[in-house]
XYZ file of C-alpha atoms in Angstrom:
105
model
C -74.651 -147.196 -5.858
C -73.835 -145.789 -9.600
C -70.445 -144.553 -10.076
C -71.263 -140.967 -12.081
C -68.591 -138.961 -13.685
C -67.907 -135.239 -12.873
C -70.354 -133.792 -15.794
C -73.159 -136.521 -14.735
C -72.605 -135.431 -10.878
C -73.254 -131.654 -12.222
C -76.205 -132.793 -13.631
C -77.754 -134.774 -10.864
C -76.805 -132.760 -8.002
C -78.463 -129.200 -9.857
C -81.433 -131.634 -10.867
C -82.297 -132.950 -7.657
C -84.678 -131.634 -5.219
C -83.038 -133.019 -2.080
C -79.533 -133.936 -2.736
C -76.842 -134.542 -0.006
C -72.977 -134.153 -0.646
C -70.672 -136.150 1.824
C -66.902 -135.686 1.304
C -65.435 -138.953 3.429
C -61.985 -137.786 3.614
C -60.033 -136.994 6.765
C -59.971 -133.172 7.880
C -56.566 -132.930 6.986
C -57.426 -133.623 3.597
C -60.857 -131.314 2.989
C -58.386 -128.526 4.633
C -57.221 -128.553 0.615
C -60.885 -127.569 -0.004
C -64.576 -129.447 -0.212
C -66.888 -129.531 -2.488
C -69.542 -126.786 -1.936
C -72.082 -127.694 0.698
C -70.193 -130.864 1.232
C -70.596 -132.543 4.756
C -67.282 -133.719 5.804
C -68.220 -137.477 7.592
C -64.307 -139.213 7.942
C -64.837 -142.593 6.695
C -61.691 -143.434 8.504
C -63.248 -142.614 11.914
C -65.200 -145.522 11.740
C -67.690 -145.038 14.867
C -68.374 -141.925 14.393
C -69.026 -142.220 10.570
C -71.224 -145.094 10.860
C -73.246 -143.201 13.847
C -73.520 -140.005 11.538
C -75.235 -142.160 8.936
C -77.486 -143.598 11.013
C -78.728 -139.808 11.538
C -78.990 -138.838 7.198
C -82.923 -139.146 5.959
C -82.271 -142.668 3.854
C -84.323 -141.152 1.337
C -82.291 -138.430 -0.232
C -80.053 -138.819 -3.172
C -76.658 -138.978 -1.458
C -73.797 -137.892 -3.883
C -70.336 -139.257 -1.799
C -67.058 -138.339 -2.947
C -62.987 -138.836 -1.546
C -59.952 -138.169 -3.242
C -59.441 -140.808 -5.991
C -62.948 -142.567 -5.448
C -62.317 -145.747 -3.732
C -63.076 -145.016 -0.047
C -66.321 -143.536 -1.427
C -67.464 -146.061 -3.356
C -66.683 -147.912 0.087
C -68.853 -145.120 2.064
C -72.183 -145.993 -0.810
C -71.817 -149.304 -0.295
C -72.372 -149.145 3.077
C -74.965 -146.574 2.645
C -76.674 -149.241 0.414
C -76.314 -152.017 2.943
C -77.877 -149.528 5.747
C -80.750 -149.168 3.287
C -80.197 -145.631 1.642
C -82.087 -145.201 -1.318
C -80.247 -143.726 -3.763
C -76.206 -143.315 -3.627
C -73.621 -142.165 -6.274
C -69.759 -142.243 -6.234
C -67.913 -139.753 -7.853
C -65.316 -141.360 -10.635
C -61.668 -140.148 -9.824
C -63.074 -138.013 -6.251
C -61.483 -134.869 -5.648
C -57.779 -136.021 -8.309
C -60.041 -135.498 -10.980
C -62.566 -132.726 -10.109
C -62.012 -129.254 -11.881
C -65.038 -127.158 -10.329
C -65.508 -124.993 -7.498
C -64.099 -125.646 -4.157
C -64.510 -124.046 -0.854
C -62.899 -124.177 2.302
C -64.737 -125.969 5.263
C -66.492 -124.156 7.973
């Protein structure tokens, strides 16, 4: 996992051939808005999140963000342990993102 600030995540993400967003707040929360092209996997609905993973191509760049940044840095460490290749946490999660939201489909 690398912990990546909003202008590094920018960066990456419009850089990268095959990245994956993963917003792993509640749905009550990405109601407020997601990142674009964000998939919404709860990290509180622990089953279910851990059986969505298991599903993701481990070889993507997977760019993982919440609302302050701890429960995603909790999401890429388990994507580490599972053996994803490349993870990155976004610094502050949604409290301190400034860009373009949508609302989820």
């Amino acid at each position: 996992m690398e912990n990546i600030t909003k202008s590094q995540w920018e960066e990456l993400v419009n850089s990268s051939i095959d990245a994956v967003i993963i917003d792993v707040r509640t749905p009550a929360e990405c109601k407020e808005g997601i990142i674009e092209n964000a998939i919404m996997l709860d990290i509180f609905d622990g089953s279910r999140f851990l059986s969505e993973l298991e599903k993701l191509d481990k070889t993507k760049e997977y760019f993982v963000y919440c609302r302050s940044g701890n429960r995603s840095s909790q999401a890429c460490s388990v994507m580490d342990q599972k053996g994803f290749s490349k993870t990155y946490n976004l610094i502050g999660g949604m409290m301190n993102w400034n860009g373009k939201v949508v609302q989820p489909s």
